[in-house]
Short mmCIF file of C-alpha atoms in Angstrom, two decimals:
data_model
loop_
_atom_site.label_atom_id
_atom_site.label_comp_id
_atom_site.label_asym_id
_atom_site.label_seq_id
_atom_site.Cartn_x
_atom_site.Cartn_y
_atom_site.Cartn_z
CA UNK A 17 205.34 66.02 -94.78
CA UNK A 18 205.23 68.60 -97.85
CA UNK A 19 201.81 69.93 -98.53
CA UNK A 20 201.52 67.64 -101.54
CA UNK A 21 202.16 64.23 -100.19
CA UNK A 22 199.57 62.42 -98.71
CA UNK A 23 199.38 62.03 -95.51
CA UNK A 24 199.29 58.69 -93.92
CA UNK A 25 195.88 58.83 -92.75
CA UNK A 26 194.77 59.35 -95.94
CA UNK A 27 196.76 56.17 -97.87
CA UNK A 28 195.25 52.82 -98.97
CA UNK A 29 195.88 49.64 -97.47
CA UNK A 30 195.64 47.36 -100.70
CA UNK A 31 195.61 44.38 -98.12
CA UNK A 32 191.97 45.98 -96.87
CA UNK A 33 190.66 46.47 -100.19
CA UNK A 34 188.04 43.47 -99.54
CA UNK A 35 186.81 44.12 -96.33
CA UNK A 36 183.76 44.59 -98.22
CA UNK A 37 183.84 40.70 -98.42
CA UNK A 38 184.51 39.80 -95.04
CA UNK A 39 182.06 38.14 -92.97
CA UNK A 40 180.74 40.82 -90.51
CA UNK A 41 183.01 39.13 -87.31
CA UNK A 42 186.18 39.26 -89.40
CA UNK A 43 185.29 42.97 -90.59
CA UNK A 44 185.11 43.90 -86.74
CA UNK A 45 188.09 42.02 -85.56
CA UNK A 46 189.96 43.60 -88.14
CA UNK A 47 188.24 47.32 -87.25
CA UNK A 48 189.27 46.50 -83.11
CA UNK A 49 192.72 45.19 -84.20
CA UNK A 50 193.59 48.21 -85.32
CA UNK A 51 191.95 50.63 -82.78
CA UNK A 52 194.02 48.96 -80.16
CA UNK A 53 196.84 50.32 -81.72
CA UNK A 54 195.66 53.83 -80.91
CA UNK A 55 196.50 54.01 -77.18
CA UNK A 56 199.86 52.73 -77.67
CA UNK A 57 200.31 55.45 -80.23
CA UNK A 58 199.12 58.32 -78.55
CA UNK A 59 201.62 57.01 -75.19
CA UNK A 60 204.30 57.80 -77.64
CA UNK A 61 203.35 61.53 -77.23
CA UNK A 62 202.69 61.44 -73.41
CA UNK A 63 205.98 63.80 -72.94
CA UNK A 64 204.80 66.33 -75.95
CA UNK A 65 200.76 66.24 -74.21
CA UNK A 66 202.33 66.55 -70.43
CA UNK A 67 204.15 70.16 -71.85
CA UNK A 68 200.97 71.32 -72.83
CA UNK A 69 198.89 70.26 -69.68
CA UNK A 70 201.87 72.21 -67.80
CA UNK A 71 201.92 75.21 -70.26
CA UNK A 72 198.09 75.51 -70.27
CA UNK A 73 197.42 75.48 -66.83
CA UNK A 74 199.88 78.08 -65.63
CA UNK A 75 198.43 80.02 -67.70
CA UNK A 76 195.13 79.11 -66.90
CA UNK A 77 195.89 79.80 -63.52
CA UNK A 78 196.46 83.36 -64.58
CA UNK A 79 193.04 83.42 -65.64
CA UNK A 80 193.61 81.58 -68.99
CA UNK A 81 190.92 79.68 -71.22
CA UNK A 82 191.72 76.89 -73.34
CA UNK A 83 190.72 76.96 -76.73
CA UNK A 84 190.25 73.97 -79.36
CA UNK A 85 189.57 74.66 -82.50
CA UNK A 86 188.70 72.17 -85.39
CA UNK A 87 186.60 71.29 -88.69
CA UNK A 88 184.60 68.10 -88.77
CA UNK A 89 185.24 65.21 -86.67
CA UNK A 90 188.26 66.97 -84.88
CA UNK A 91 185.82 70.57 -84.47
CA UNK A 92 183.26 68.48 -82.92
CA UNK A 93 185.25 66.51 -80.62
CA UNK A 94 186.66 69.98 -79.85
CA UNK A 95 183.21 71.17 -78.77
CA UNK A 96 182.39 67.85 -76.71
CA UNK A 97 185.19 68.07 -74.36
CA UNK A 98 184.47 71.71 -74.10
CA UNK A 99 180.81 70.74 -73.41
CA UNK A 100 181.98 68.34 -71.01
CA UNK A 101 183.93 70.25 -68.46
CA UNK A 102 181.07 72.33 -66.69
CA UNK A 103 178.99 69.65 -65.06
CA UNK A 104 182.72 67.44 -64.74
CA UNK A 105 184.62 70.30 -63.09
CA UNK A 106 182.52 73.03 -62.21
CA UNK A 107 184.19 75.44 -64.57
CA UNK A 108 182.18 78.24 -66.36
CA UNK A 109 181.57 77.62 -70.23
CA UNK A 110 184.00 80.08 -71.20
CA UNK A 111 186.67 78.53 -69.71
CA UNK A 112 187.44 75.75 -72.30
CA UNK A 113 185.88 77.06 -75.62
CA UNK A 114 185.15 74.73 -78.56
CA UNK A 115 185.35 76.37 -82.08
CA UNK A 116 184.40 73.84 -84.94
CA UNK A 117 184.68 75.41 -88.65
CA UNK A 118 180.68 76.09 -90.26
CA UNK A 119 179.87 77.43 -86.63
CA UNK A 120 177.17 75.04 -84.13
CA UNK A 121 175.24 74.16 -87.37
CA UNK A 122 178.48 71.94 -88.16
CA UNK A 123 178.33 69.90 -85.01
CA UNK A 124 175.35 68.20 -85.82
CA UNK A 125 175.26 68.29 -89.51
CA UNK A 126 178.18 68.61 -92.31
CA UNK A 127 178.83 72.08 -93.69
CA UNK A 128 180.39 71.73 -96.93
CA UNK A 129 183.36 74.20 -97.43
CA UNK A 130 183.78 75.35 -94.11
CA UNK A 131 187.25 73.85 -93.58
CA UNK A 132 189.16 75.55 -96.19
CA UNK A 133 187.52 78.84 -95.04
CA UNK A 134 190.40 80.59 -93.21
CA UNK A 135 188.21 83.81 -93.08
CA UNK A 136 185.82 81.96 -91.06
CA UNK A 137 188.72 80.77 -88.14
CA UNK A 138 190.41 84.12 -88.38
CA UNK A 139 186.83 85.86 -87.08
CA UNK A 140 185.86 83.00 -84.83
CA UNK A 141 189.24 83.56 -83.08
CA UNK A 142 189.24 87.30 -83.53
CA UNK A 143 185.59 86.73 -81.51
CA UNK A 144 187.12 85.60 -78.30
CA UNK A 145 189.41 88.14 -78.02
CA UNK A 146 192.38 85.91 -77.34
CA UNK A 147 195.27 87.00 -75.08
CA UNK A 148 199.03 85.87 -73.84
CA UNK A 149 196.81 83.80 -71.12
CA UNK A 150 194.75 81.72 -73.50
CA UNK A 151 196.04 78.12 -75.15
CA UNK A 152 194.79 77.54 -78.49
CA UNK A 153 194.66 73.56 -79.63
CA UNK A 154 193.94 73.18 -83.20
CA UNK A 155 192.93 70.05 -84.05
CA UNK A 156 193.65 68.22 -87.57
CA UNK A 157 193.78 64.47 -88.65
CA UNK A 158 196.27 65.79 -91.69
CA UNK A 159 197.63 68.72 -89.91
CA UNK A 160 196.90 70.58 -92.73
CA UNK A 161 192.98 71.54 -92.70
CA UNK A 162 193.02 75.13 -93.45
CA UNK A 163 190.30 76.03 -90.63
CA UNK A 164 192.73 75.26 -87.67
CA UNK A 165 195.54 75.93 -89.60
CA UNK A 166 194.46 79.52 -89.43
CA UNK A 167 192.93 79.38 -85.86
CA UNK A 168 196.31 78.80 -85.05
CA UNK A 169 198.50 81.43 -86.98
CA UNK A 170 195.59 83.85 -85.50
CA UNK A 171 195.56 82.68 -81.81
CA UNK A 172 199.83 83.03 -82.40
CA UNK A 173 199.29 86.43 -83.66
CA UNK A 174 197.45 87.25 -80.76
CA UNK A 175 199.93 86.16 -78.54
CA UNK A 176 198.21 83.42 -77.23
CA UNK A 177 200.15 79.57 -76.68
CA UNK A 178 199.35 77.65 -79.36
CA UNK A 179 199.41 73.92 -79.99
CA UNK A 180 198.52 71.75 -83.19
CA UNK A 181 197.08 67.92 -82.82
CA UNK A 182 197.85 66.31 -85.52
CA UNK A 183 197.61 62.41 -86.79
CA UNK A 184 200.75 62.68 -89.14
CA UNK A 185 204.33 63.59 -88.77
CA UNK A 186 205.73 66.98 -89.77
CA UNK A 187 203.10 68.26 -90.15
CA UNK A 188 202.21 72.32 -91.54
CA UNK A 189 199.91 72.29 -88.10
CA UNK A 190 202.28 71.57 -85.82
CA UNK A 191 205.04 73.74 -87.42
CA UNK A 192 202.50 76.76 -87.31
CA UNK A 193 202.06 75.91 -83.66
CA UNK A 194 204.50 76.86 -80.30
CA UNK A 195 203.77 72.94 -78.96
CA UNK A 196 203.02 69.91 -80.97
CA UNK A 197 201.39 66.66 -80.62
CA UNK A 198 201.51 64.08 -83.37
CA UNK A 199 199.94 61.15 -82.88
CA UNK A 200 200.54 58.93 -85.87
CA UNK A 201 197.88 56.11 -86.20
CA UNK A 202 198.55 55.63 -89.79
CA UNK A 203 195.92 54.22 -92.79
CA UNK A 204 192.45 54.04 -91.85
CA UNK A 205 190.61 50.48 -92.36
CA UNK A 206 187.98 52.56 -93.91
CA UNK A 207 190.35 54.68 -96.48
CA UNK A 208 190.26 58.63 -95.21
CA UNK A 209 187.63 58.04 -92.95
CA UNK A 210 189.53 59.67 -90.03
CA UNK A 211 186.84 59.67 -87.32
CA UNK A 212 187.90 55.85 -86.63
CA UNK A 213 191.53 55.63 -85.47
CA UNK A 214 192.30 59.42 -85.90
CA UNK A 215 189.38 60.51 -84.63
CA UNK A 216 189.88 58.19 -81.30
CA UNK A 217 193.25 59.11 -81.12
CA UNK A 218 191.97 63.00 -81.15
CA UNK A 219 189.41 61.88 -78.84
CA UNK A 220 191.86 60.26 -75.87
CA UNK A 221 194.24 63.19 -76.19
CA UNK A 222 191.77 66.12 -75.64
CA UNK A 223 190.00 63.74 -72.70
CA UNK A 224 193.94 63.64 -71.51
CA UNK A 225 194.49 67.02 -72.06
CA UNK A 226 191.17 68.50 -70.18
CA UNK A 227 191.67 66.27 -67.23
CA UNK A 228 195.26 66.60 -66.02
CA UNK A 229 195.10 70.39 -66.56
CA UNK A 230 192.01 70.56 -64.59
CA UNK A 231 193.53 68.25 -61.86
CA UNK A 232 196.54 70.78 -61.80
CA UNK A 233 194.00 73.61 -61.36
CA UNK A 234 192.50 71.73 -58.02
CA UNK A 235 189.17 71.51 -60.02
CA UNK A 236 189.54 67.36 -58.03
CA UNK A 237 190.46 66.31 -54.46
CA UNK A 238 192.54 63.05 -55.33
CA UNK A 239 190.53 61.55 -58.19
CA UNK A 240 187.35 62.90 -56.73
CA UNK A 241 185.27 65.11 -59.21
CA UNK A 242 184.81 67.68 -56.05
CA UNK A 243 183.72 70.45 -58.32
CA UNK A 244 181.11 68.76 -59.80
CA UNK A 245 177.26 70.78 -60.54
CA UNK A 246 174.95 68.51 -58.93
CA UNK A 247 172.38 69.61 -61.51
CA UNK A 248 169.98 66.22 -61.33
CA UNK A 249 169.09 63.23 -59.45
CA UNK A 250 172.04 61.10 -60.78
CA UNK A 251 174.65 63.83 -59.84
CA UNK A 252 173.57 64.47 -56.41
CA UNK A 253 173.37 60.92 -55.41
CA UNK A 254 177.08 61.33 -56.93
CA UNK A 255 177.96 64.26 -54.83
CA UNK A 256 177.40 62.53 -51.90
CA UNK A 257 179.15 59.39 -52.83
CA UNK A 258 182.01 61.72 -53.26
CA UNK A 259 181.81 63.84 -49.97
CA UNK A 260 181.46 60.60 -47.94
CA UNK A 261 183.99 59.00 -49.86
CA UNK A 262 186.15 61.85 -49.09
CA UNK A 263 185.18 62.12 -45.38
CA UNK A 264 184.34 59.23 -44.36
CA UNK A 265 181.30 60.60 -43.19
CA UNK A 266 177.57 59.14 -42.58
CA UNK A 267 174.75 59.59 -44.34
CA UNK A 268 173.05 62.21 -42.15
CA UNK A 269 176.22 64.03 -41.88
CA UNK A 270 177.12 64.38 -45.74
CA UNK A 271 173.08 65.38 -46.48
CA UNK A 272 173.80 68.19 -43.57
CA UNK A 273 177.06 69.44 -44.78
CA UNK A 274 175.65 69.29 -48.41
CA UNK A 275 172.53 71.04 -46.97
CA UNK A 276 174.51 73.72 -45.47
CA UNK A 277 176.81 74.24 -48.60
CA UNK A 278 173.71 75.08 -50.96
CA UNK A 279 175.20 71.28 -52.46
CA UNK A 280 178.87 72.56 -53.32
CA UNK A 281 180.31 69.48 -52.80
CA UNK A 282 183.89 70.89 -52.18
CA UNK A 283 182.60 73.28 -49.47
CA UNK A 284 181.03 70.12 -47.75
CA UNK A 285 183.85 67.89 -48.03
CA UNK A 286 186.07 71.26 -46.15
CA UNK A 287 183.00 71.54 -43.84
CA UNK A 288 183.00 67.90 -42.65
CA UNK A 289 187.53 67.58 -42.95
CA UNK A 290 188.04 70.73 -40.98
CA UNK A 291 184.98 70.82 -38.49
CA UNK A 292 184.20 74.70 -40.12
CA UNK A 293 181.21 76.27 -41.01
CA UNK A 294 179.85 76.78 -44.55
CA UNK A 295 180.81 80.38 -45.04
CA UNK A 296 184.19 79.45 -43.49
CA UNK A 297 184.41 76.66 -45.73
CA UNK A 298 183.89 79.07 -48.85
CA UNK A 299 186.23 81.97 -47.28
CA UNK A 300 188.94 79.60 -46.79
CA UNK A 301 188.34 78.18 -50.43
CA UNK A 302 188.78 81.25 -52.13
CA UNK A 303 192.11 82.21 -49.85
CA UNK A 304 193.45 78.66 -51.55
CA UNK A 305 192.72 79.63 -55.02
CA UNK A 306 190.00 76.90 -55.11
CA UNK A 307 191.98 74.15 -54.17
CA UNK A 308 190.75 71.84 -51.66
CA UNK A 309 193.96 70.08 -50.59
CA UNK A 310 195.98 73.70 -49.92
CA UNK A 311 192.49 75.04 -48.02
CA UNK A 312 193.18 71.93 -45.52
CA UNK A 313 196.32 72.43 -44.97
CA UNK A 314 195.84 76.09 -44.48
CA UNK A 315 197.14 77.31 -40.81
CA UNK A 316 194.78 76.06 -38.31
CA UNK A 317 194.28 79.70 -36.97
CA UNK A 318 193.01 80.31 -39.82
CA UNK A 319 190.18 78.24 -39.12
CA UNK A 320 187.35 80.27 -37.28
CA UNK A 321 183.16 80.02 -36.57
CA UNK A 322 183.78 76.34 -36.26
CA UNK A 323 180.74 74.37 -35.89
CA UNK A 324 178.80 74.25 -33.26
#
């Protein structure tokens, strides 16, 4: 795609030009036929999104952060996932990083201009003090927005991984970028309005993204959320769902392990699997890097102040 042709999320369907006439049901069939088309779209790029899962968590594992970076729609679906992974996976908030161009201001309300400010990426990226560990994802409907545009060429300069998301082929984003994913969901039913099909498109690939690499990191035990923060009523009645679905353990004996564990749900589950104690649990986490599967399968000599 040259940087003047329009790029195919931005075209007009002449056959939608009276949807404005349709009865409401026909308007919404028409708006759900075409967002079904998204997931089959975005499984075209499963191979191109599994490099950067892989990529991204080695060097995560290195002590990495992974970085999205986006203006509008894309920047704030950037910051949700970011947002997201704390409570999901027990990570730290500067672990996956959300930058969205106009700053937090932009996430709730439009900030005219931002986009094309390359100054403004350039600093925000300059901010985190990016190195060979971090993965930068900028995210772009057009693949041409100037914000992550520049996020990326930054992030590269740095010597950080970068990656560019993109909703149209060839595009400047993705040729800036180390690793691309191009997701092409073509016109929108609503002309340019790309936080329908692009923007759900953006939306399952970042979900895709966040989770696998997290799941490669041990941050779940099988598709258990074992890191979870129990942080309110609904995620501690969760947390022990998950350690006796885990265990197989009773009630009494998942509220004592949880008890014990100051409500760490992955020291419980290793408390209750390998008959330890708490702080034997936690010592033989951190000797596993985190990981709950390689603490069980750890040497049983290992295993010492079992419980009494």
């Amino acid at each position: 795609m040259t940087q003047d042709a329009v790029p195919t999320t931005e075209t007009v369907r002449a056959d939608w030009a009276g949807i404005d006439r349709l009865p409401t049901l026909d308007l919404l069939r028409l708006m759900n036929a075409e967002d079904r088309t998204v997931p089959a779209a975005v499984a075209g790029e499963l191979a191109a999104i599994a490099a950067v899962v892989d990529a991204a968590a080695a060097r995560m594992a290195r002590g990495g952060r992974l970085v999205y970076a986006g203006a509008g729609t894309a920047g704030r679906l950037g910051v949700l996932d970011a947002a997201e992974c704390p409570p999901t996976f027990g990570t730290e908030p500067s672990l996956v990083v959300g930058l969205i161009a106009g700053g937090r201001t932009a996430v709730t309300e439009a900030v005219e201009g931002a986009e094309d400010r390359t100054d403004l990426a350039e600093a925000d990226v300059a901010a985190l003090g990016l190195t060979p560990a971090d993965t930068l994802v900028g995210v772009s409907a057009s693949g041409r927005t100037p914000y992550p545009l520049a996020a990326v060429r930054a992030a590269r300069t740095a010597g950080a991984l970068t990656v560019g998301l993109a909703c149209n082929r060839g595009s400047a984003l993705v040729a800036a970028a180390e690793l691309g994913i191009e997701v092409e969901v073509g016109p929108e039913v609503l002309a340019g309005s790309t936080r329908l099909k692009a923007g759900t498109a953006q939306k399952l690939v970042l979900n895709l993204l966040s989770t696998a690499v997290m799941v490669r990191l041990g941050r779940t035990y099988g598709n258990l959320m074992v890191d979870l923060r129990a942080t309110n009523v609904k995620l501690r009645d969760r947390a022990r769902r998950i350690v006796a679905e885990a265990t197989g353990a009773d009630e009494d004996a998942v509220r004592r392990a949880l008890t014990a564990t100051d409500g760490r749900t992955k020291d419980a589950v290793l408390v209750l699997l390998a008959d330890v104690d708490a702080p034997t649990a936690a010592r033989l986490l951190a000797a596993a890097d985190g990981r709950l599967r390689d603490a069980l399968e750890l040497p049983r000599d290992q295993y010492s102040n079992r419980r009494t």
